[in-house]
Amino acid sequence: MGKKVLVCGGAGYIGSHMVRQLVESGFEPIVFDNLSQGHAAAVTGVPLVRGDLLDPAALAELFAAHAFDAVYHFAALIAVGESVIAPDIYYRNNVVGALNLLDAMRTAGVDRFVFSSTAAVYGNPETELIAETHPQTPINPYGRSKRMMEQVLEDYGRAFGIRSVIFRYFNAAGADPSGEIGEAHDPETHLVPNVLLAALGAREGLDIFGDDYDTRDGTCVRDYIHVNDIASAHLAALDWMETRDGSHVFNLGNGNGFTNREVLEAARRVTGIDIPYRIGPRRDGDAATLVADSTRAKTLLGWTPKTPEIEAIIESAWAWHRAPKYGPFSGA
Ligand code: UFG
């Protein structure tokens, strides 16, 4: 039997792709999810335990029932704009929830943890490409909640021997080629799905938030990374922790920035649809440009993204959005 791993948030977008890769690689994932954002239908063939990180008793029961080799933590709130309006909810879920999880691990003697962090910990970048050593001055509560947990992991490594790998994702997009899982947030706030929903007529058109940024066409620049490439780095993290104490941080991005208008143009080419859009005001908490230097993950983890091209990423998302198996547009 493969090693048992806990995947918190395994019914969500990135977590469900992780579960798939873990199964393919011979692991035995158990999903823990409160289904506030995730979908039960995204979890097939592996156990789904419905529960909340804010419920220590549920965590104690989970860790008593299974001997986990490692824990993946994808169960966080992720909308930058929402975090500005409701910081209380963000800190409770992303910090208190994660602390509960770490405490349950300590009680059970589990010492390997893979944490989903974000490019939002950097704030407004001082360099064109952002390396892990870049100063961290997050500009929204979401980024600050993740930054806090990174600091906690450093301290827990030293004090309690918790080994961790921290991944700072840039912009996750795309879907598994199986067509069985994909992005299905409600409400959807992310650019790639919103462009495609506009292409399908499921929303009136794309609202582009601001065109007066200091970028080549005035719209924000982001670095899009295929969700399965994020998941493959998380697999490599388990090997990395075999031989290393402490916490280790890696960026995950492709190192290519695309403006929001360029993403729209790429989606028009992929879909063949003249997707309507309008320019609106800036969204609170958005940095102008976020592009990764992921040299560290490539050289140290041996990580190689398989789908780095923006059109291929959008193509895979398009296949999902035309026939989603669950979520607000599935018709299920
Ligand atoms: N955008 C639009 N219209 C939309 C949706 C988004 O113009 O309908 C714009 C945003 O203003 C931003 C860009 O598209 O300029 C990307 O926005 P997303 O919401 O898709 O992604 P973010 O960059 O805000 O956030 C994502 C993750 C965060 C992470 C961040 C770090 O959701 O968890 O990347 O790069 F912190």
mmCIF file of C-alpha atoms and ligand atoms in Angstrom:
data_model
loop_
_atom_site.group_PDB
_atom_site.id
_atom_site.type_symbol
_atom_site.label_atom_id
_atom_site.label_comp_id
_atom_site.label_asym_id
_atom_site.label_seq_id
_atom_site.Cartn_x
_atom_site.Cartn_y
_atom_site.Cartn_z
ATOM 1 C CA MET A 1 0.000 0.000 0.000
ATOM 2 C CA GLY A 2 1.140 3.532 -0.744
ATOM 3 C CA LYS A 3 1.899 6.122 1.862
ATOM 4 C CA LYS A 4 -1.109 7.872 3.362
ATOM 5 C CA VAL A 5 -1.168 11.621 2.915
ATOM 6 C CA LEU A 6 -3.745 14.111 4.096
ATOM 7 C CA VAL A 7 -4.948 16.644 1.539
ATOM 8 C CA CYS A 8 -6.776 19.500 3.254
ATOM 9 C CA GLY A 9 -8.825 21.292 0.637
ATOM 10 C CA GLY A 10 -8.579 18.285 -1.696
ATOM 11 C CA ALA A 11 -12.060 19.013 -3.103
ATOM 12 C CA GLY A 12 -10.920 22.424 -4.327
ATOM 13 C CA TYR A 13 -9.308 23.507 -7.551
ATOM 14 C CA ILE A 14 -5.611 22.896 -6.907
ATOM 15 C CA GLY A 15 -6.202 20.255 -4.225
ATOM 16 C CA SER A 16 -8.237 18.031 -6.557
ATOM 17 C CA HIS A 17 -5.447 18.109 -9.159
ATOM 18 C CA MET A 18 -2.999 17.188 -6.404
ATOM 19 C CA VAL A 19 -5.111 14.220 -5.327
ATOM 20 C CA ARG A 20 -5.131 12.920 -8.889
ATOM 21 C CA GLN A 21 -1.357 13.059 -9.163
ATOM 22 C CA LEU A 22 -0.908 11.454 -5.758
ATOM 23 C CA VAL A 23 -3.110 8.522 -6.783
ATOM 24 C CA GLU A 24 -1.242 8.180 -10.087
ATOM 25 C CA SER A 25 2.036 8.111 -8.146
ATOM 26 C CA GLY A 26 0.899 5.333 -5.805
ATOM 27 C CA PHE A 27 0.021 7.384 -2.719
ATOM 28 C CA GLU A 28 -3.128 6.975 -0.667
ATOM 29 C CA PRO A 29 -4.624 10.462 -0.238
ATOM 30 C CA ILE A 30 -7.400 11.218 2.247
ATOM 31 C CA VAL A 31 -9.279 14.455 1.554
ATOM 32 C CA PHE A 32 -10.416 16.743 4.372
ATOM 33 C CA ASP A 33 -12.629 19.578 3.143
ATOM 34 C CA ASN A 34 -15.510 21.634 4.514
ATOM 35 C CA LEU A 35 -16.910 21.962 0.975
ATOM 36 C CA SER A 36 -17.349 25.718 1.442
ATOM 37 C CA GLN A 37 -15.486 26.225 -1.838
ATOM 38 C CA GLY A 38 -14.714 22.656 -2.877
ATOM 39 C CA HIS A 39 -16.959 20.137 -4.626
ATOM 40 C CA ALA A 40 -17.663 16.603 -3.440
ATOM 41 C CA ALA A 41 -17.844 15.610 -7.121
ATOM 42 C CA ALA A 42 -14.194 16.619 -7.537
ATOM 43 C CA VAL A 43 -13.200 13.799 -5.194
ATOM 44 C CA THR A 44 -13.568 10.379 -6.768
ATOM 45 C CA GLY A 45 -12.007 7.109 -5.723
ATOM 46 C CA VAL A 46 -10.485 8.428 -2.489
ATOM 47 C CA PRO A 47 -12.035 9.051 0.938
ATOM 48 C CA LEU A 48 -13.569 12.481 1.532
ATOM 49 C CA VAL A 49 -13.917 13.525 5.160
ATOM 50 C CA ARG A 50 -16.145 16.554 5.490
ATOM 51 C CA GLY A 51 -14.848 18.790 8.239
ATOM 52 C CA ASP A 52 -13.472 22.164 9.141
ATOM 53 C CA LEU A 53 -9.997 23.287 10.207
ATOM 54 C CA LEU A 54 -11.670 25.514 12.786
ATOM 55 C CA ASP A 55 -12.949 22.360 14.522
ATOM 56 C CA PRO A 56 -10.049 20.851 16.527
ATOM 57 C CA ALA A 57 -12.155 17.850 17.588
ATOM 58 C CA ALA A 58 -12.754 16.909 13.945
ATOM 59 C CA LEU A 59 -9.013 17.176 13.305
ATOM 60 C CA ALA A 60 -8.174 15.042 16.334
ATOM 61 C CA GLU A 61 -10.565 12.376 15.099
ATOM 62 C CA LEU A 62 -9.060 12.485 11.614
ATOM 63 C CA PHE A 63 -5.493 12.084 12.854
ATOM 64 C CA ALA A 64 -6.557 9.304 15.244
ATOM 65 C CA ALA A 65 -8.138 7.382 12.361
ATOM 66 C CA HIS A 66 -5.160 7.541 9.969
ATOM 67 C CA ALA A 67 -1.372 7.394 10.236
ATOM 68 C CA PHE A 68 -0.376 10.143 7.819
ATOM 69 C CA ASP A 69 3.087 10.378 6.358
ATOM 70 C CA ALA A 70 2.628 14.009 5.285
ATOM 71 C CA VAL A 71 0.040 16.773 5.094
ATOM 72 C CA TYR A 72 -0.829 19.027 2.155
ATOM 73 C CA HIS A 73 -2.685 22.192 3.010
ATOM 74 C CA PHE A 74 -4.760 23.744 0.206
ATOM 75 C CA ALA A 75 -7.744 24.744 2.345
ATOM 76 C CA ALA A 76 -7.499 28.519 2.347
ATOM 77 C CA LEU A 77 -9.538 31.500 1.245
ATOM 78 C CA ILE A 78 -7.866 33.075 -1.780
ATOM 79 C CA ALA A 79 -9.681 36.106 -3.133
ATOM 80 C CA VAL A 80 -7.510 39.200 -2.784
ATOM 81 C CA GLY A 81 -10.379 41.688 -3.103
ATOM 82 C CA GLU A 82 -12.583 39.859 -0.584
ATOM 83 C CA SER A 83 -9.729 39.755 1.939
ATOM 84 C CA VAL A 84 -9.610 43.556 1.928
ATOM 85 C CA ILE A 85 -13.308 43.704 2.823
ATOM 86 C CA ALA A 86 -13.395 40.792 5.323
ATOM 87 C CA PRO A 87 -9.937 40.449 6.925
ATOM 88 C CA ASP A 88 -11.426 38.785 10.032
ATOM 89 C CA ILE A 89 -12.647 35.837 7.998
ATOM 90 C CA TYR A 90 -9.296 35.585 6.177
ATOM 91 C CA TYR A 91 -7.158 35.576 9.312
ATOM 92 C CA ARG A 92 -9.437 33.106 11.080
ATOM 93 C CA ASN A 93 -9.497 30.654 8.212
ATOM 94 C CA ASN A 94 -5.957 31.039 6.862
ATOM 95 C CA VAL A 95 -4.090 31.515 10.129
ATOM 96 C CA VAL A 96 -6.182 30.002 12.953
ATOM 97 C CA GLY A 97 -7.255 27.085 10.740
ATOM 98 C CA ALA A 98 -3.664 26.356 9.711
ATOM 99 C CA LEU A 99 -2.475 26.565 13.332
ATOM 100 C CA ASN A 100 -5.139 24.038 14.347
ATOM 101 C CA LEU A 101 -3.899 21.733 11.608
ATOM 102 C CA LEU A 102 -0.274 22.054 12.710
ATOM 103 C CA ASP A 103 -1.240 21.384 16.322
ATOM 104 C CA ALA A 104 -3.146 18.257 15.304
ATOM 105 C CA MET A 105 -0.038 17.122 13.397
ATOM 106 C CA ARG A 106 2.179 17.686 16.435
ATOM 107 C CA THR A 107 -0.149 15.732 18.716
ATOM 108 C CA ALA A 108 -0.176 12.864 16.234
ATOM 109 C CA GLY A 109 3.578 12.999 15.598
ATOM 110 C CA VAL A 110 3.272 13.886 11.892
ATOM 111 C CA ASP A 111 6.166 16.125 10.869
ATOM 112 C CA ARG A 112 5.894 16.836 7.112
ATOM 113 C CA PHE A 113 3.860 19.703 5.782
ATOM 114 C CA VAL A 114 3.444 21.242 2.335
ATOM 115 C CA PHE A 115 1.995 24.723 2.455
ATOM 116 C CA SER A 116 0.296 26.714 -0.300
ATOM 117 C CA SER A 117 1.568 30.263 -0.160
ATOM 118 C CA THR A 118 1.326 32.965 -2.770
ATOM 119 C CA ALA A 119 3.036 35.624 -4.820
ATOM 120 C CA ALA A 120 0.873 38.022 -2.834
ATOM 121 C CA VAL A 121 3.433 37.827 0.015
ATOM 122 C CA TYR A 122 5.768 40.037 -2.030
ATOM 123 C CA GLY A 123 3.529 43.062 -2.422
ATOM 124 C CA ASN A 124 4.589 45.480 -5.141
ATOM 125 C CA PRO A 125 7.780 44.036 -6.647
ATOM 126 C CA GLU A 126 11.031 45.968 -6.793
ATOM 127 C CA THR A 127 12.522 43.796 -9.532
ATOM 128 C CA GLU A 128 11.121 42.558 -12.828
ATOM 129 C CA LEU A 129 11.416 38.912 -11.843
ATOM 130 C CA ILE A 130 10.633 38.042 -8.238
ATOM 131 C CA ALA A 131 12.957 35.589 -6.525
ATOM 132 C CA GLU A 132 12.307 34.054 -3.100
ATOM 133 C CA THR A 133 14.773 36.499 -1.555
ATOM 134 C CA HIS A 134 12.703 39.513 -2.661
ATOM 135 C CA PRO A 135 11.474 41.622 0.297
ATOM 136 C CA GLN A 136 8.030 40.707 1.564
ATOM 137 C CA THR A 137 5.613 43.565 2.039
ATOM 138 C CA PRO A 138 2.162 42.151 1.252
ATOM 139 C CA ILE A 139 -0.410 44.769 0.322
ATOM 140 C CA ASN A 140 -3.578 42.904 1.268
ATOM 141 C CA PRO A 141 -4.833 40.765 4.189
ATOM 142 C CA TYR A 142 -4.771 37.617 2.044
ATOM 143 C CA GLY A 143 -1.039 38.039 1.402
ATOM 144 C CA ARG A 144 -0.423 38.919 5.033
ATOM 145 C CA SER A 145 -2.274 35.813 6.250
ATOM 146 C CA LYS A 146 0.012 33.649 4.105
ATOM 147 C CA ARG A 147 3.121 35.535 5.163
ATOM 148 C CA MET A 148 2.205 34.949 8.818
ATOM 149 C CA MET A 149 1.907 31.221 8.254
ATOM 150 C CA GLU A 150 5.283 31.144 6.512
ATOM 151 C CA GLN A 151 6.803 32.697 9.644
ATOM 152 C CA VAL A 152 4.947 30.209 11.843
ATOM 153 C CA LEU A 153 6.417 27.340 9.807
ATOM 154 C CA GLU A 154 9.928 28.674 10.223
ATOM 155 C CA ASP A 155 9.421 28.811 13.997
ATOM 156 C CA TYR A 156 7.667 25.421 14.172
ATOM 157 C CA GLY A 157 10.562 23.898 12.241
ATOM 158 C CA ARG A 158 13.034 25.162 14.798
ATOM 159 C CA ALA A 159 10.986 24.522 17.931
ATOM 160 C CA PHE A 160 9.008 21.376 17.082
ATOM 161 C CA GLY A 161 10.882 19.719 14.217
ATOM 162 C CA ILE A 162 8.069 20.253 11.683
ATOM 163 C CA ARG A 163 9.555 19.921 8.194
ATOM 164 C CA SER A 164 7.864 22.051 5.577
ATOM 165 C CA VAL A 165 7.954 23.086 1.969
ATOM 166 C CA ILE A 166 6.285 26.389 1.182
ATOM 167 C CA PHE A 167 5.209 27.076 -2.399
ATOM 168 C CA ARG A 168 4.498 30.623 -3.470
ATOM 169 C CA TYR A 169 2.140 30.194 -6.391
ATOM 170 C CA PHE A 170 1.814 32.827 -9.020
ATOM 171 C CA ASN A 171 -1.427 32.544 -11.042
ATOM 172 C CA ALA A 172 -2.819 29.025 -11.183
ATOM 173 C CA ALA A 173 -4.867 28.300 -14.306
ATOM 174 C CA GLY A 174 -5.863 25.467 -16.627
ATOM 175 C CA ALA A 175 -7.387 22.070 -15.954
ATOM 176 C CA ASP A 176 -6.535 18.394 -16.070
ATOM 177 C CA PRO A 177 -6.783 16.928 -19.610
ATOM 178 C CA SER A 178 -9.117 14.180 -18.316
ATOM 179 C CA GLY A 179 -11.926 16.752 -18.316
ATOM 180 C CA GLU A 180 -13.025 15.392 -14.938
ATOM 181 C CA ILE A 181 -11.755 18.209 -12.725
ATOM 182 C CA GLY A 182 -11.247 21.929 -13.198
ATOM 183 C CA GLU A 183 -11.753 25.389 -11.766
ATOM 184 C CA ALA A 184 -15.255 26.030 -10.392
ATOM 185 C CA HIS A 185 -15.315 28.845 -7.885
ATOM 186 C CA ASP A 186 -18.558 30.531 -6.886
ATOM 187 C CA PRO A 187 -18.405 33.411 -7.346
ATOM 188 C CA GLU A 188 -15.561 33.204 -9.852
ATOM 189 C CA THR A 189 -13.042 35.999 -9.384
ATOM 190 C CA HIS A 190 -10.071 34.834 -11.472
ATOM 191 C CA LEU A 191 -9.152 36.206 -14.844
ATOM 192 C CA VAL A 192 -8.792 33.072 -16.994
ATOM 193 C CA PRO A 193 -12.121 31.464 -16.022
ATOM 194 C CA ASN A 194 -13.879 34.828 -16.228
ATOM 195 C CA VAL A 195 -12.594 35.405 -19.775
ATOM 196 C CA LEU A 196 -13.833 31.948 -20.769
ATOM 197 C CA LEU A 197 -17.201 32.396 -19.047
ATOM 198 C CA ALA A 198 -17.559 35.626 -21.032
ATOM 199 C CA ALA A 199 -16.727 33.654 -24.204
ATOM 200 C CA LEU A 200 -19.503 31.201 -23.356
ATOM 201 C CA GLY A 201 -21.984 33.993 -22.655
ATOM 202 C CA ALA A 202 -22.226 32.788 -19.042
ATOM 203 C CA ARG A 203 -21.325 36.323 -18.031
ATOM 204 C CA GLU A 204 -22.058 39.473 -19.903
ATOM 205 C CA GLY A 205 -18.504 40.245 -20.837
ATOM 206 C CA LEU A 206 -15.147 40.524 -19.195
ATOM 207 C CA ASP A 207 -14.567 43.418 -16.813
ATOM 208 C CA ILE A 208 -10.908 44.371 -16.891
ATOM 209 C CA PHE A 209 -10.014 45.993 -13.594
ATOM 210 C CA GLY A 210 -7.985 49.062 -14.475
ATOM 211 C CA ASP A 211 -5.944 50.119 -17.509
ATOM 212 C CA ASP A 212 -3.869 52.846 -15.876
ATOM 213 C CA TYR A 213 -1.146 50.663 -14.347
ATOM 214 C CA ASP A 214 2.490 51.246 -15.193
ATOM 215 C CA THR A 215 2.680 48.253 -17.579
ATOM 216 C CA ARG A 216 3.047 47.881 -21.355
ATOM 217 C CA ASP A 217 -0.689 48.294 -22.048
ATOM 218 C CA GLY A 218 -1.850 49.688 -18.700
ATOM 219 C CA THR A 219 -3.434 46.439 -17.466
ATOM 220 C CA CYS A 220 -1.935 44.224 -14.730
ATOM 221 C CA VAL A 221 0.729 41.653 -15.568
ATOM 222 C CA ARG A 222 0.563 38.114 -14.130
ATOM 223 C CA ASP A 223 2.502 34.876 -14.519
ATOM 224 C CA TYR A 224 0.158 31.973 -15.332
ATOM 225 C CA ILE A 225 1.109 28.478 -14.284
ATOM 226 C CA HIS A 226 -0.742 25.264 -15.155
ATOM 227 C CA VAL A 227 -2.452 23.683 -12.155
ATOM 228 C CA ASN A 228 -0.905 20.273 -12.934
ATOM 229 C CA ASP A 229 2.556 21.879 -12.949
ATOM 230 C CA ILE A 230 1.817 23.241 -9.479
ATOM 231 C CA ALA A 231 0.782 19.746 -8.374
ATOM 232 C CA SER A 232 3.926 18.101 -9.760
ATOM 233 C CA ALA A 233 6.122 20.421 -7.686
ATOM 234 C CA HIS A 234 4.170 19.321 -4.599
ATOM 235 C CA LEU A 235 5.024 15.696 -5.332
ATOM 236 C CA ALA A 236 8.714 16.574 -5.523
ATOM 237 C CA ALA A 237 8.390 18.292 -2.142
ATOM 238 C CA LEU A 238 7.891 14.934 -0.402
ATOM 239 C CA ASP A 239 11.292 13.670 -1.612
ATOM 240 C CA TRP A 240 12.889 16.966 -0.656
ATOM 241 C CA MET A 241 11.666 16.686 2.946
ATOM 242 C CA GLU A 242 13.027 13.131 3.302
ATOM 243 C CA THR A 243 16.487 14.490 3.896
ATOM 244 C CA ARG A 244 15.943 18.059 5.119
ATOM 245 C CA ASP A 245 14.846 19.684 8.339
ATOM 246 C CA GLY A 246 13.255 23.105 8.623
ATOM 247 C CA SER A 247 11.133 25.078 6.185
ATOM 248 C CA HIS A 248 12.061 25.706 2.547
ATOM 249 C CA VAL A 249 10.378 28.113 0.173
ATOM 250 C CA PHE A 250 9.970 27.925 -3.611
ATOM 251 C CA ASN A 251 8.230 30.126 -6.170
ATOM 252 C CA LEU A 252 6.056 28.412 -8.756
ATOM 253 C CA GLY A 253 5.590 30.351 -11.973
ATOM 254 C CA ASN A 254 6.713 30.260 -15.599
ATOM 255 C CA GLY A 255 8.676 33.498 -15.560
ATOM 256 C CA ASN A 256 6.560 35.039 -18.347
ATOM 257 C CA GLY A 257 4.247 37.924 -17.596
ATOM 258 C CA PHE A 258 1.043 38.526 -19.569
ATOM 259 C CA THR A 259 -1.132 41.595 -19.293
ATOM 260 C CA ASN A 260 -4.851 41.148 -18.728
ATOM 261 C CA ARG A 261 -5.428 42.341 -22.296
ATOM 262 C CA GLU A 262 -2.919 39.787 -23.605
ATOM 263 C CA VAL A 263 -4.750 37.019 -21.741
ATOM 264 C CA LEU A 264 -7.985 38.206 -23.346
ATOM 265 C CA GLU A 265 -6.323 38.149 -26.797
ATOM 266 C CA ALA A 266 -4.892 34.664 -26.195
ATOM 267 C CA ALA A 267 -8.364 33.463 -25.123
ATOM 268 C CA ARG A 268 -9.869 34.966 -28.278
ATOM 269 C CA ARG A 269 -7.369 32.990 -30.373
ATOM 270 C CA VAL A 270 -7.987 29.757 -28.448
ATOM 271 C CA THR A 271 -11.792 30.021 -28.513
ATOM 272 C CA GLY A 272 -12.209 31.729 -31.877
ATOM 273 C CA ILE A 273 -14.743 33.996 -30.146
ATOM 274 C CA ASP A 274 -14.598 37.783 -30.140
ATOM 275 C CA ILE A 275 -14.977 37.956 -26.354
ATOM 276 C CA PRO A 276 -16.580 41.241 -25.268
ATOM 277 C CA TYR A 277 -14.951 43.292 -22.529
ATOM 278 C CA ARG A 278 -15.048 46.671 -20.842
ATOM 279 C CA ILE A 279 -12.509 48.535 -18.776
ATOM 280 C CA GLY A 280 -13.580 49.203 -15.192
ATOM 281 C CA PRO A 281 -11.918 50.714 -12.138
ATOM 282 C CA ARG A 282 -8.943 49.125 -10.410
ATOM 283 C CA ARG A 283 -9.628 46.337 -7.922
ATOM 284 C CA ASP A 284 -8.379 46.956 -4.375
ATOM 285 C CA GLY A 285 -5.251 45.053 -3.385
ATOM 286 C CA ASP A 286 -3.939 44.330 -6.927
ATOM 287 C CA ALA A 287 -0.189 44.678 -7.600
ATOM 288 C CA ALA A 288 0.673 45.990 -11.074
ATOM 289 C CA THR A 289 3.053 43.174 -11.991
ATOM 290 C CA LEU A 290 3.813 39.738 -10.493
ATOM 291 C CA VAL A 291 6.241 37.520 -12.415
ATOM 292 C CA ALA A 292 8.222 34.657 -10.871
ATOM 293 C CA ASP A 293 11.825 33.684 -10.926
ATOM 294 C CA SER A 294 11.372 29.939 -10.334
ATOM 295 C CA THR A 295 15.020 28.964 -10.792
ATOM 296 C CA ARG A 296 15.148 27.586 -7.269
ATOM 297 C CA ALA A 297 12.332 25.053 -7.788
ATOM 298 C CA LYS A 298 13.827 24.030 -11.113
ATOM 299 C CA THR A 299 17.377 23.528 -9.897
ATOM 300 C CA LEU A 300 16.755 22.208 -6.386
ATOM 301 C CA LEU A 301 13.540 20.194 -6.840
ATOM 302 C CA GLY A 302 14.245 19.224 -10.456
ATOM 303 C CA TRP A 303 10.831 20.687 -11.317
ATOM 304 C CA THR A 304 9.978 21.189 -14.995
ATOM 305 C CA PRO A 305 6.621 22.678 -15.972
ATOM 306 C CA LYS A 306 5.054 20.559 -18.734
ATOM 307 C CA THR A 307 2.542 23.161 -19.965
ATOM 308 C CA PRO A 308 4.251 26.550 -19.792
ATOM 309 C CA GLU A 309 2.609 28.171 -22.846
ATOM 310 C CA ILE A 310 -0.250 30.565 -22.100
ATOM 311 C CA GLU A 311 -2.359 29.322 -25.016
ATOM 312 C CA ALA A 312 -2.006 25.687 -23.937
ATOM 313 C CA ILE A 313 -2.965 26.656 -20.389
ATOM 314 C CA ILE A 314 -6.056 28.504 -21.643
ATOM 315 C CA GLU A 315 -6.859 25.659 -24.059
ATOM 316 C CA SER A 316 -6.999 23.181 -21.172
ATOM 317 C CA ALA A 317 -9.207 25.551 -19.146
ATOM 318 C CA TRP A 318 -11.450 26.020 -22.192
ATOM 319 C CA ALA A 319 -11.971 22.264 -22.547
ATOM 320 C CA TRP A 320 -13.168 22.175 -18.926
ATOM 321 C CA HIS A 321 -15.361 25.274 -19.043
ATOM 322 C CA ARG A 322 -17.216 24.073 -22.124
ATOM 323 C CA ALA A 323 -18.305 20.959 -20.214
ATOM 324 C CA PRO A 324 -17.769 21.369 -16.460
ATOM 325 C CA LYS A 325 -18.641 18.276 -14.444
ATOM 326 C CA TYR A 326 -19.587 20.330 -11.361
ATOM 327 C CA GLY A 327 -19.809 23.899 -10.148
ATOM 328 C CA PRO A 328 -22.186 26.779 -10.869
ATOM 329 C CA PHE A 329 -22.065 26.306 -14.661
ATOM 330 C CA SER A 330 -22.297 22.526 -14.847
ATOM 331 C CA GLY A 331 -26.064 22.425 -15.151
ATOM 332 C CA ALA A 332 -25.878 19.578 -12.626
HETATM 333 N N1 UFG B 1 -9.022 40.541 -13.400
HETATM 334 C C1 UFG B 1 -9.851 41.254 -14.216
HETATM 335 N N2 UFG B 1 -11.139 40.823 -14.360
HETATM 336 C C2 UFG B 1 -11.619 39.720 -13.733
HETATM 337 C C3 UFG B 1 -10.753 38.995 -12.893
HETATM 338 C C4 UFG B 1 -9.464 39.453 -12.745
HETATM 339 O O1 UFG B 1 -9.458 42.256 -14.808
HETATM 340 O O2 UFG B 1 -12.800 39.401 -13.923
HETATM 341 C C5 UFG B 1 -7.641 40.991 -13.268
HETATM 342 C C6 UFG B 1 -7.225 41.308 -11.850
HETATM 343 O O3 UFG B 1 -7.561 42.630 -11.491
HETATM 344 C C7 UFG B 1 -5.739 41.070 -11.936
HETATM 345 C C8 UFG B 1 -5.603 39.903 -12.919
HETATM 346 O O4 UFG B 1 -6.812 39.920 -13.659
HETATM 347 O O5 UFG B 1 -5.124 42.191 -12.508
HETATM 348 C C9 UFG B 1 -5.475 38.561 -12.245
HETATM 349 O O6 UFG B 1 -6.484 38.461 -11.262
HETATM 350 P P1 UFG B 1 -6.901 37.070 -10.583
HETATM 351 O O7 UFG B 1 -8.005 37.362 -9.655
HETATM 352 O O8 UFG B 1 -7.089 36.047 -11.618
HETATM 353 O O9 UFG B 1 -5.603 36.665 -9.805
HETATM 354 P P2 UFG B 1 -4.770 37.488 -8.724
HETATM 355 O O10 UFG B 1 -3.498 37.870 -9.392
HETATM 356 O O11 UFG B 1 -5.531 38.560 -8.062
HETATM 357 O O12 UFG B 1 -4.613 36.395 -7.606
HETATM 358 C C10 UFG B 1 -4.023 35.180 -7.869
HETATM 359 C C11 UFG B 1 -4.459 34.158 -6.819
HETATM 360 C C12 UFG B 1 -4.028 34.623 -5.495
HETATM 361 C C13 UFG B 1 -2.581 34.955 -5.498
HETATM 362 C C14 UFG B 1 -2.236 35.893 -6.601
HETATM 363 C C15 UFG B 1 -0.757 36.129 -6.657
HETATM 364 O O13 UFG B 1 -5.852 34.019 -6.815
HETATM 365 O O14 UFG B 1 -4.269 33.603 -4.572
HETATM 366 O O15 UFG B 1 -2.664 35.348 -7.810
HETATM 367 O O16 UFG B 1 -0.325 36.339 -7.934
HETATM 368 F F1 UFG B 1 -2.217 35.524 -4.357
#
